PDB file of C-alpha atoms in Angstrom:
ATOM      1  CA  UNK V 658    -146.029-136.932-169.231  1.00 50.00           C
ATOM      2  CA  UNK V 659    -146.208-135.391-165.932  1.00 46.00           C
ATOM      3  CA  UNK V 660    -145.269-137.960-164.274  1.00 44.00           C
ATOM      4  CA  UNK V 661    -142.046-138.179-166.498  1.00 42.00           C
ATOM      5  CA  UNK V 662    -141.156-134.459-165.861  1.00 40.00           C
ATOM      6  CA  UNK V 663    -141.395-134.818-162.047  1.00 39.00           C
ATOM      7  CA  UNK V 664    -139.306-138.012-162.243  1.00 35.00           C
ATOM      8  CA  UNK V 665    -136.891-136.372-164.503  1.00 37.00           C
ATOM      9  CA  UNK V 666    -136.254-133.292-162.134  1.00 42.00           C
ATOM     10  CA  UNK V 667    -136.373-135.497-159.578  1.00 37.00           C
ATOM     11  CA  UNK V 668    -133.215-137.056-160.780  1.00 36.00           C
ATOM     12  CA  UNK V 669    -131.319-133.947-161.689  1.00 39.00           C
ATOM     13  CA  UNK V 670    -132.212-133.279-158.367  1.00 37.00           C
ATOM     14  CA  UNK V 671    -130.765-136.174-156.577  1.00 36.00           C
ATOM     15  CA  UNK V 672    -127.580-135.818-158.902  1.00 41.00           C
ATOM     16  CA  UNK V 673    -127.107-132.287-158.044  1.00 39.00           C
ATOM     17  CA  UNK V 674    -127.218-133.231-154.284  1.00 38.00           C
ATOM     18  CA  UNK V 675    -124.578-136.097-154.718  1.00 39.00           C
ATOM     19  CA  UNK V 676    -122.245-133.413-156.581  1.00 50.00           C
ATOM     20  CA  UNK V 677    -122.764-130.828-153.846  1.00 59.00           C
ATOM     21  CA  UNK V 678    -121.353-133.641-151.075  1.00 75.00           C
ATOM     22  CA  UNK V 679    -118.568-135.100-153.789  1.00 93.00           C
ATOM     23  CA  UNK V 680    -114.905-133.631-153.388  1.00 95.00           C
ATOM     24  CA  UNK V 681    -112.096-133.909-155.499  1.00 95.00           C
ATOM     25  CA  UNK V 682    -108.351-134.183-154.177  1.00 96.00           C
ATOM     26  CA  UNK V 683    -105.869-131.738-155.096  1.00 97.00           C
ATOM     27  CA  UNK V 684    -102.801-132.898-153.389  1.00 96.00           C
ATOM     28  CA  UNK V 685    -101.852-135.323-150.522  1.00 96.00           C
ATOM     29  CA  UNK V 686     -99.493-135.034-147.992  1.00 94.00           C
ATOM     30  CA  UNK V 687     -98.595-138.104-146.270  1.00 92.00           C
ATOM     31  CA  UNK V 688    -100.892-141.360-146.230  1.00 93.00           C
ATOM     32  CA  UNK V 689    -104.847-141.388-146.731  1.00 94.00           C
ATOM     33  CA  UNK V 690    -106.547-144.799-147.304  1.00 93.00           C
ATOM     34  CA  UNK V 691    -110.731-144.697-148.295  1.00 93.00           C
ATOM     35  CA  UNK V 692    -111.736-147.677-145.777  1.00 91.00           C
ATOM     36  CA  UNK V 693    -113.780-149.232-148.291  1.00 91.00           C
ATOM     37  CA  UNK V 694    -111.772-149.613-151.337  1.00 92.00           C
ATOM     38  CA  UNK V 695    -108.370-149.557-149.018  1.00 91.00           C
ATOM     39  CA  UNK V 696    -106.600-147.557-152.125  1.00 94.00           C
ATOM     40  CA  UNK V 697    -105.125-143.948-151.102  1.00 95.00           C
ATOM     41  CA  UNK V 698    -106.146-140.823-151.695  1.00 96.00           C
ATOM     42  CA  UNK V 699    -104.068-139.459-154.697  1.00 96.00           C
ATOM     43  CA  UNK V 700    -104.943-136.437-157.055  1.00 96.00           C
ATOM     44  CA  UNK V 701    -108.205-136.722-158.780  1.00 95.00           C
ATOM     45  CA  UNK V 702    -109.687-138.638-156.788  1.00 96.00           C
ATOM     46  CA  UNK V 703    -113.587-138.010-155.864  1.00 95.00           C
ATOM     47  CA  UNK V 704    -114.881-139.041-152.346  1.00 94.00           C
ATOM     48  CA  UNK V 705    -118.317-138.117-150.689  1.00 93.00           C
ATOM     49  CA  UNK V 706    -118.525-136.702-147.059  1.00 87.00           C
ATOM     50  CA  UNK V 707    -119.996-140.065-145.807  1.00 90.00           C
ATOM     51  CA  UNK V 708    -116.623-141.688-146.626  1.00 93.00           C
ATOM     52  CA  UNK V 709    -114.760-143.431-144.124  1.00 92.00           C
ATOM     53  CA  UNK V 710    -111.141-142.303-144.780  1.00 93.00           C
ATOM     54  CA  UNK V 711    -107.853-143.730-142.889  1.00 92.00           C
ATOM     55  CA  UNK V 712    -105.276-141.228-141.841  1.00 92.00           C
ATOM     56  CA  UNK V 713    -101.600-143.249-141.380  1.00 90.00           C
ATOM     57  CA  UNK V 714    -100.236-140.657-139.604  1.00 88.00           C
ATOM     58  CA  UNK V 715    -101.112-137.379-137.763  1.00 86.00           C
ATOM     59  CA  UNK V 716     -99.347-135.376-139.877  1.00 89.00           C
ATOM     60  CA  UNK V 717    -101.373-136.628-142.953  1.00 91.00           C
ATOM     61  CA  UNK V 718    -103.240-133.995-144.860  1.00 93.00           C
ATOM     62  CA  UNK V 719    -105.268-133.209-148.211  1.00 95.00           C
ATOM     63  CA  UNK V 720    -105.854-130.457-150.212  1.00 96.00           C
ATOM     64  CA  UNK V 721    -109.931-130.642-151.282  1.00 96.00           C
ATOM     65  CA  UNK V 722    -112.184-129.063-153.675  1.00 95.00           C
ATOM     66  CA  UNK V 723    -115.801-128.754-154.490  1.00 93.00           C
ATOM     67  CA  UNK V 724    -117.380-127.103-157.404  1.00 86.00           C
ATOM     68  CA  UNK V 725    -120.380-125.327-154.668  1.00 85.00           C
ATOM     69  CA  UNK V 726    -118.317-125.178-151.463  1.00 89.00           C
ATOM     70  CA  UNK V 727    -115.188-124.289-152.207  1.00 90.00           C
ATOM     71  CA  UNK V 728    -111.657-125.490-150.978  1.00 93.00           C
ATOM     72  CA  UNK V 729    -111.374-127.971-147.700  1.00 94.00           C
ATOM     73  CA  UNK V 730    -108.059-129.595-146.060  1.00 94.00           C
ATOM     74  CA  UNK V 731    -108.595-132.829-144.694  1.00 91.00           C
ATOM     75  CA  UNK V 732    -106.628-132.910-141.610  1.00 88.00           C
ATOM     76  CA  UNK V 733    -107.445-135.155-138.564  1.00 83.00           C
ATOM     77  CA  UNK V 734    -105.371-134.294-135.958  1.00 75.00           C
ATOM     78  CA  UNK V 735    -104.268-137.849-134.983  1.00 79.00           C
ATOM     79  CA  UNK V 736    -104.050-141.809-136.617  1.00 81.00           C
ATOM     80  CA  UNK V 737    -107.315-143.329-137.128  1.00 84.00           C
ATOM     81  CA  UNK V 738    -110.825-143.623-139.409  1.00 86.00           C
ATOM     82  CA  UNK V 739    -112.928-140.788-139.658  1.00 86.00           C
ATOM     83  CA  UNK V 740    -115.895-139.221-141.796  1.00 88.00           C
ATOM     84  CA  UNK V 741    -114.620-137.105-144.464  1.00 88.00           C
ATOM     85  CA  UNK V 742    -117.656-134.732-143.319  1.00 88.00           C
ATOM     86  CA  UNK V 743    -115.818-134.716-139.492  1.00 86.00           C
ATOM     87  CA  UNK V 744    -112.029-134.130-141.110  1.00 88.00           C
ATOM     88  CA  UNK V 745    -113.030-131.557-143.557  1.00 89.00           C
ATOM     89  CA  UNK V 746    -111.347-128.227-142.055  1.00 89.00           C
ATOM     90  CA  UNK V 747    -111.987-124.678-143.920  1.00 85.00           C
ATOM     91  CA  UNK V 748    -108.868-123.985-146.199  1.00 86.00           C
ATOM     92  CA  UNK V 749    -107.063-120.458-145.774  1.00 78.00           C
ATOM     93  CA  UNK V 750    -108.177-117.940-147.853  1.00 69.00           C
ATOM     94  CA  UNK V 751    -107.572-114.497-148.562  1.00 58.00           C
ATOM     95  CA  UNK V 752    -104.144-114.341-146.976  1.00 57.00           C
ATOM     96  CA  UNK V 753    -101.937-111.354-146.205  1.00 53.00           C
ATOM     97  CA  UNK V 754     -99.085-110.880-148.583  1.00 54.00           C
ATOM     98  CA  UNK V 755     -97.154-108.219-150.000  1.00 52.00           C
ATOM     99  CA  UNK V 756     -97.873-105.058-152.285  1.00 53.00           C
ATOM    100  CA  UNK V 757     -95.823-103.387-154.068  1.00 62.00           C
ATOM    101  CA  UNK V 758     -92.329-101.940-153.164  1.00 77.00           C
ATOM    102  CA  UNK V 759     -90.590-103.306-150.137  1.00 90.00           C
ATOM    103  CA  UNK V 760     -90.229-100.175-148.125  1.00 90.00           C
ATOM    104  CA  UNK V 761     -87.718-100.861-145.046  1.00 92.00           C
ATOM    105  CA  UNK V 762     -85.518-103.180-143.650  1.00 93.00           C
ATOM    106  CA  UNK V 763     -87.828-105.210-141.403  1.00 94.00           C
ATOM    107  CA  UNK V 764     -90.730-105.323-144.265  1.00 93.00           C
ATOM    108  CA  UNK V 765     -87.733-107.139-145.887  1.00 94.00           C
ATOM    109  CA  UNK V 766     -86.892-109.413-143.355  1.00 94.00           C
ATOM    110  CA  UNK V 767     -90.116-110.626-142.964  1.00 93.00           C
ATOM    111  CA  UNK V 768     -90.499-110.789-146.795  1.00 93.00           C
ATOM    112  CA  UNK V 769     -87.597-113.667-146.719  1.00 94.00           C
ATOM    113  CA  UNK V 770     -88.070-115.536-144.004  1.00 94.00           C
ATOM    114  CA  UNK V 771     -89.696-119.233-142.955  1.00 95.00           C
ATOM    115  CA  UNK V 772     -90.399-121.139-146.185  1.00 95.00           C
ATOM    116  CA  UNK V 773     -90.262-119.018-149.271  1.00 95.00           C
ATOM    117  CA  UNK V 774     -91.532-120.088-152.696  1.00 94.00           C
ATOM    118  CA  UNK V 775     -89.428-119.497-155.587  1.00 92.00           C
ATOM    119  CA  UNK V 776     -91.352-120.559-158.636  1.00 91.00           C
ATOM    120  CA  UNK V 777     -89.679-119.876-161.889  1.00 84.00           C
ATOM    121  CA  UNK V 778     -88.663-116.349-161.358  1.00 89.00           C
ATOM    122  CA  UNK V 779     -89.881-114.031-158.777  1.00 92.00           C
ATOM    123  CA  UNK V 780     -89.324-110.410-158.869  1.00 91.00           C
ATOM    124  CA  UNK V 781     -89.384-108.449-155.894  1.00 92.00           C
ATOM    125  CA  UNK V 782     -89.733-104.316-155.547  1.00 92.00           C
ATOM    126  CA  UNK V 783     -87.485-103.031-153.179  1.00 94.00           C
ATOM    127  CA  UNK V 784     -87.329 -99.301-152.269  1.00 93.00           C
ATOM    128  CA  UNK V 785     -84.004 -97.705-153.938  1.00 92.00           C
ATOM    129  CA  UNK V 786     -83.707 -95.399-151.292  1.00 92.00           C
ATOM    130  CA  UNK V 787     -83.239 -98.218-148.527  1.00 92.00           C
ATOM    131  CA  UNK V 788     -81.437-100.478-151.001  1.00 96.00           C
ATOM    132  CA  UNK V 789     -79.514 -98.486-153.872  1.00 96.00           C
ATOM    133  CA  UNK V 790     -79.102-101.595-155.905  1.00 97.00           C
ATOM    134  CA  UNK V 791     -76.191-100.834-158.639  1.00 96.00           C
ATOM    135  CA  UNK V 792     -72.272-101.774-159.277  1.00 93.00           C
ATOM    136  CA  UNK V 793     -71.515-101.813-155.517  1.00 95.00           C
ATOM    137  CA  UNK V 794     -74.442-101.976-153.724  1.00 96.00           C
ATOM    138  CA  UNK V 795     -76.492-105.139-154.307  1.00 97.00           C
ATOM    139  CA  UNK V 796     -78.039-108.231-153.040  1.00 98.00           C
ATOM    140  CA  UNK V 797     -76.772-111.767-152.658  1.00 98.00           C
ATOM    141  CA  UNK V 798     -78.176-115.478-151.300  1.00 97.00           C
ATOM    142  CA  UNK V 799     -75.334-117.752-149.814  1.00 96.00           C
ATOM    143  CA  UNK V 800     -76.446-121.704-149.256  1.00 94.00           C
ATOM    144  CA  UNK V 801     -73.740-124.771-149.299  1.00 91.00           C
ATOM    145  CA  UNK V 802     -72.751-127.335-151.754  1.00 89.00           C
ATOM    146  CA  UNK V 803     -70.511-130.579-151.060  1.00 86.00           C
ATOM    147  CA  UNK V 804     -70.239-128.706-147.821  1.00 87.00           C
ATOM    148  CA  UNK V 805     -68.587-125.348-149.326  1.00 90.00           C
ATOM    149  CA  UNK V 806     -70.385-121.778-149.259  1.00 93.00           C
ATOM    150  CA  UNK V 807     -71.755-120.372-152.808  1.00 93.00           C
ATOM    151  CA  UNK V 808     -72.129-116.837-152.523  1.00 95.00           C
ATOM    152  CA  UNK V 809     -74.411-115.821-155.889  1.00 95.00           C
ATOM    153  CA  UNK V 810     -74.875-112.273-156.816  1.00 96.00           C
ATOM    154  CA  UNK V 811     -78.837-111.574-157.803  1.00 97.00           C
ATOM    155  CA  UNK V 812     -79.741-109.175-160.925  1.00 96.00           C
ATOM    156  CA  UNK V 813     -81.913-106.608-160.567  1.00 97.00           C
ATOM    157  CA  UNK V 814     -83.567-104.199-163.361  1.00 96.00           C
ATOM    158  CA  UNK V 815     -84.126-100.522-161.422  1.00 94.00           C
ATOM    159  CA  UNK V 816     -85.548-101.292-158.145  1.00 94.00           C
ATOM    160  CA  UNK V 817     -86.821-104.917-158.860  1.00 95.00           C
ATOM    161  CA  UNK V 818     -84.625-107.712-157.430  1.00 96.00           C
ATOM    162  CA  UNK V 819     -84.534-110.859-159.436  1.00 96.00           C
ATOM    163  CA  UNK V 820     -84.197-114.720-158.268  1.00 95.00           C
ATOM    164  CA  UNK V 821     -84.381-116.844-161.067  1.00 92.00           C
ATOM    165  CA  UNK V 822     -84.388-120.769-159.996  1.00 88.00           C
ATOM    166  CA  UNK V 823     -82.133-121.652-162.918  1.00 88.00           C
ATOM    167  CA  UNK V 824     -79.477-119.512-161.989  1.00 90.00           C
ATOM    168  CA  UNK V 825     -79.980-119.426-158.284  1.00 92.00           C
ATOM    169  CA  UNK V 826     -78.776-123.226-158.646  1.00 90.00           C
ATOM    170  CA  UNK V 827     -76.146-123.504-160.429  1.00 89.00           C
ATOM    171  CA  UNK V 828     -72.042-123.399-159.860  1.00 86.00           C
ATOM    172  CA  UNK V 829     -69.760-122.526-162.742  1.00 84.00           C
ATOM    173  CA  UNK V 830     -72.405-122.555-164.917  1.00 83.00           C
ATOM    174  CA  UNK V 831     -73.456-125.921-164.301  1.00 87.00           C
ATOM    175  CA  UNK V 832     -77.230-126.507-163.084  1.00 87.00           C
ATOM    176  CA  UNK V 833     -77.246-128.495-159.525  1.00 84.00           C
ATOM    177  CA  UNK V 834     -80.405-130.527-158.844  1.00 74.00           C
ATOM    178  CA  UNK V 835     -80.378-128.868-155.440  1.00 70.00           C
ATOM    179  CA  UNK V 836     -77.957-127.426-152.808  1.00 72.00           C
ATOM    180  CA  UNK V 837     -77.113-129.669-149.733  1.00 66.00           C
ATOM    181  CA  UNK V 838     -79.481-127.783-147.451  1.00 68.00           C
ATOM    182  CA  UNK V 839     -82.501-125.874-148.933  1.00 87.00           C
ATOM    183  CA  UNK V 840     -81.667-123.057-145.675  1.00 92.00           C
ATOM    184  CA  UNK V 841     -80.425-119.640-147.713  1.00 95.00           C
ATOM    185  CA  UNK V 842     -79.358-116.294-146.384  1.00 97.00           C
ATOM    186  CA  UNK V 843     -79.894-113.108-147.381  1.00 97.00           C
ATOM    187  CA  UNK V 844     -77.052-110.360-147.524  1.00 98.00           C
ATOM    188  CA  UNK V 845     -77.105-106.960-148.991  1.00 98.00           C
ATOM    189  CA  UNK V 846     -73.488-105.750-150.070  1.00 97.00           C
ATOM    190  CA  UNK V 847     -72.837-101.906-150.000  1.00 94.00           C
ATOM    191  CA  UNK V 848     -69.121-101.554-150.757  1.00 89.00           C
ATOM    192  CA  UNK V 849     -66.755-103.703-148.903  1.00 92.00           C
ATOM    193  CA  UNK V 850     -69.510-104.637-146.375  1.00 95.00           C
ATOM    194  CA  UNK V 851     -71.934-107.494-146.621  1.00 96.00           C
ATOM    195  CA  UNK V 852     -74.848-107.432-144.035  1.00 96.00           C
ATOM    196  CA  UNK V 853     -76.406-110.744-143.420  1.00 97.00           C
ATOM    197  CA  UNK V 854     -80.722-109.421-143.294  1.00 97.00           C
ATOM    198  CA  UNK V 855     -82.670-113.107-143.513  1.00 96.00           C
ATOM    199  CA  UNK V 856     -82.565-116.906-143.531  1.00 96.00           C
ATOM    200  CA  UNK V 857     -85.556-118.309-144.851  1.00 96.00           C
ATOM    201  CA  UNK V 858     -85.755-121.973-146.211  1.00 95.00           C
ATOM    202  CA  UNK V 859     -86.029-121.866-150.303  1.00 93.00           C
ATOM    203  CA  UNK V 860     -89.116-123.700-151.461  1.00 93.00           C
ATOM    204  CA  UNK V 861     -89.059-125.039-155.579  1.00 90.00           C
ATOM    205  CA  UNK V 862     -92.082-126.454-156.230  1.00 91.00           C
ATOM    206  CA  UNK V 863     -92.279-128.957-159.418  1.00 90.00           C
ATOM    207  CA  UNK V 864     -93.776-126.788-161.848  1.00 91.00           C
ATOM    208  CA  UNK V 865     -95.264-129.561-163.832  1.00 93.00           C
ATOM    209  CA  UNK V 866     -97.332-130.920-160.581  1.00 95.00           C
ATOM    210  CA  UNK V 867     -98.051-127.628-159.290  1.00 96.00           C
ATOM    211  CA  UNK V 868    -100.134-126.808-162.832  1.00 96.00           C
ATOM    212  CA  UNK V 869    -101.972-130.128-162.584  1.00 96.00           C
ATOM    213  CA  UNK V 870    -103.109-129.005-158.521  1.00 97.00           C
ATOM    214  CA  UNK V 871    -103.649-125.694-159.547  1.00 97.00           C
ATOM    215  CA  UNK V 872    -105.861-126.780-162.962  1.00 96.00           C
ATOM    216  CA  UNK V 873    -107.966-128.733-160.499  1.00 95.00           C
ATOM    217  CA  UNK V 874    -108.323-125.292-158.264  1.00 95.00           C
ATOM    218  CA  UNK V 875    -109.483-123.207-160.164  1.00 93.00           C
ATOM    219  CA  UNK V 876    -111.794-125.394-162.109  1.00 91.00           C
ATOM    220  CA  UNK V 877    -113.397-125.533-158.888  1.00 90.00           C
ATOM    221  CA  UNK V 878    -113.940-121.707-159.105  1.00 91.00           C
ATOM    222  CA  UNK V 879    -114.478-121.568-162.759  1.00 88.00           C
ATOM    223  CA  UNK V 880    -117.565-118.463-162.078  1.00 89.00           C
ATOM    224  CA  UNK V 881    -115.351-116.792-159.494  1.00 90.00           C
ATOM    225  CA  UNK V 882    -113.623-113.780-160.716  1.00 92.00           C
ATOM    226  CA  UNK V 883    -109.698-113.115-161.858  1.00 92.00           C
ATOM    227  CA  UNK V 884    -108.812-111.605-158.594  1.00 91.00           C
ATOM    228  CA  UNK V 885    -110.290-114.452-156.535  1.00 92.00           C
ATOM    229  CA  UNK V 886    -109.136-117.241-158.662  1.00 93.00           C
ATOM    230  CA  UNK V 887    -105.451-115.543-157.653  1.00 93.00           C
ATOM    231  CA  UNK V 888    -106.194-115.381-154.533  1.00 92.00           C
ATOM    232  CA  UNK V 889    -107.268-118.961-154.055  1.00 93.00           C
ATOM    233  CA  UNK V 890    -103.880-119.957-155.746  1.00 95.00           C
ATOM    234  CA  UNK V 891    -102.017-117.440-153.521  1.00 94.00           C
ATOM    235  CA  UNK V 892    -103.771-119.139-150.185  1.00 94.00           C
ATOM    236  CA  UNK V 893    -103.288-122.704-151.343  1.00 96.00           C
ATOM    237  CA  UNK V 894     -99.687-122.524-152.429  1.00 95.00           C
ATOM    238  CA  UNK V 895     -99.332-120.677-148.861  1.00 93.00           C
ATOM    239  CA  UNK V 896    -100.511-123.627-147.391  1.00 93.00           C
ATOM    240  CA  UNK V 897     -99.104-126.566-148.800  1.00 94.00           C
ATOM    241  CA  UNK V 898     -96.000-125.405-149.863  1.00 94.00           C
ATOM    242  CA  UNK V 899     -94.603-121.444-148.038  1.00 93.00           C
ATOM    243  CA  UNK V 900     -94.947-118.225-148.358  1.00 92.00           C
ATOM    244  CA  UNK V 901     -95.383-117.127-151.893  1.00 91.00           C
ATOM    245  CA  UNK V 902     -94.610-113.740-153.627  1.00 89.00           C
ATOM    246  CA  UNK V 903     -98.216-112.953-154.734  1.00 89.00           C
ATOM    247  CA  UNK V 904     -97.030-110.777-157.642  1.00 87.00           C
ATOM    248  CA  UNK V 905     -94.596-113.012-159.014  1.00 89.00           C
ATOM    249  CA  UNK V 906     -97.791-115.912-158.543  1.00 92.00           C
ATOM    250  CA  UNK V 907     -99.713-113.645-160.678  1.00 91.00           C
ATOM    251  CA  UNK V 908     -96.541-113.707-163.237  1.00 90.00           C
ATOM    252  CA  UNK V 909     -96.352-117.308-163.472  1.00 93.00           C
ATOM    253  CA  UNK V 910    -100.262-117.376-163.600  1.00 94.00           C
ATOM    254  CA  UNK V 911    -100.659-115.529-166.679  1.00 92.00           C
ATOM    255  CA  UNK V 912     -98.067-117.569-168.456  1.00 91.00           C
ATOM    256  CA  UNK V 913     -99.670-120.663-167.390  1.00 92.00           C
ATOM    257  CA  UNK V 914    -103.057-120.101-167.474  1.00 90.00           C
ATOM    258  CA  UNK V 915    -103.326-117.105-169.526  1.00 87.00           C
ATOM    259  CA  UNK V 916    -104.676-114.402-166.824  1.00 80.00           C
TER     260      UNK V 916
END
C-alpha cells in the first residue's frame, strides 16, 4: 500500500513537472515549424521547452502561455532551429497607458499616434476646457478611399469622444471592408478652422480571433485577480497588435468575458 502511494505521488509528480515546462500558443506571427513533427506552430498548440522549433524568418514571433509561468514571446532574432527554452523572451507586462481625461494637447497627440487599436468602440475622455466639443467645435479622422479624402465627423456624449469601427468605415452609409491605407489623421475643428493634431495608423483587430487569443490568456491566469487579468490583455494586445485604449479594453472585456 505504501508502495502504491509513493508511486502514485510520484506520478502526479512527474505530470506536474511536464505541465510546468508545457506552453500553449496564443497567436503566431509569421512561420514556426516544431523540427520533429515539421507542422507549424498555430493556436493551441502545446510544445515543451526541450522542443526544437524552426523560425522561417527573423521576423517570426509567438505569443506563449503557461498555466505557472505566465506569458512568453518566442522570438529568435534570426532564421534557424532553436530550443524553445533559448527563444522564450519575457512578454511585456504592466504597460503604461492612459487614465482618465485627456488633459492637453500633447497628452493627445501621443494618445493617437503609431498603431492605435480600435476595437468595437472606444471612448476617449478629453478635457472640455482644451477641447469644447459641441455644434462647432469638434473632432474629425480623414483617411482615403479609391484615392479620394473622407473627412468623418466623430460623436461625442459631454467630454467623451467616440470612434465606433462601424461608422468610422463607411461612405454614404455604406460599410467599406477597409480604407485604401489604414494611415488616419486627426483634426479638431473650432469654427471655420480645422487643425490637423495626429497621424497614427488605425489598427481593427478581428474580434472573433482576438476572443479565441484572449480566452487562451486569461485561462492561463485563471487565480490572478480582475485587475491583472486586464492588464495582461492590455500588455498583450500592446504587443501584437498597437497601442490600445485600456478603458475602452476594459469595455469590450466586460461584454466579452463578463468582468
Amino acid at each position: 500500500m505504501k508502495n502504491t502511494v509513493l508511486l502514485l505521488g510520484a506520478m502526479m509528480c512527474m505530470q506536474f513537472i511536464v505541465a510546468q515546462s508545457d506552453y500553449t500558443v496564443i497567436k503566431v506571427n509569421g512561420s514556426i515549424l516544431l523540427k520533429a513533427s515539421g507542422k507549424s506552430l498555430i493556436q493551441g498548440t502545446i510544445f515543451g521547452d526541450k522542443d526544437e522549433l524552426q523560425f522561417n524568418t527573423s521576423e517570426s514571433r509567438a505569443a506563449v502561455i503557461n498555466p505557472g509561468k505566465g506569458r512568453f514571446v518566442l522570438a529568435p532574432g534570426a532564421t534557424g532551429t532553436y530550443t524553445a527554452k533559448t527563444s522564450l523572451l519575457p512578454a511585456m507586462a504592466n504597460i503604461s497607458s492612459r487614465g482618465g481625461s485627456i488633459l492637453n494637447q500633447v497628452d493627445l497627440q501621443n494618445h493617437f499616434t503609431g498603431n492605435y487599436v480600435i476595437i468595437g468602440t472606444n471612448r476617449t475622455q478629453i478635457s472640455n476646457y482644451i477641447f469644447p466639443m459641441d455644434s462647432t467645435h469638434f473632432f474629425f479622422i480623414r483617411y482615403k478611399y479609391h484615392g479620394e479624402d473622407i473627412n468623418k465627423k466623430l460623436p461625442f456624449i459631454s467630454d467623451t469622444l467616440i470612434i465606433d469601427r462601424s461608422k468610422l468605415l463607411t461612405v454614404d452609409d455604406k460599410p467599406i471592408p477597409n480604407p485604401d491605407t489604414a494611415s488616419m489623421k486627426m483634426y479638431y475643428r473650432k469654427g471655420n478652422e480645422s487643425v490637423l493634431l495626429s497621424g497614427f495608423t488605425a489598427v481593427f483587430p478581428n474580434e472573433d480571433e482576438l476572443k479565441k487569443e484572449v480566452t487562451l490568456l486569461l485561462e492561463g491566469f485563471k487565480n490572478s485577480s480582475k485587475d491583472e487579468k486586464i492588464n495582461q490583455v492590455v500588455s498583450y494586445i500592446n504587443e501584437f497588435y498597437g497601442k490600445p485604449d485600456k478603458e475602452s479594453v476594459q469595455g469590450w472585456l466586460k461584454v466579452s468575458f463578463g468582468f
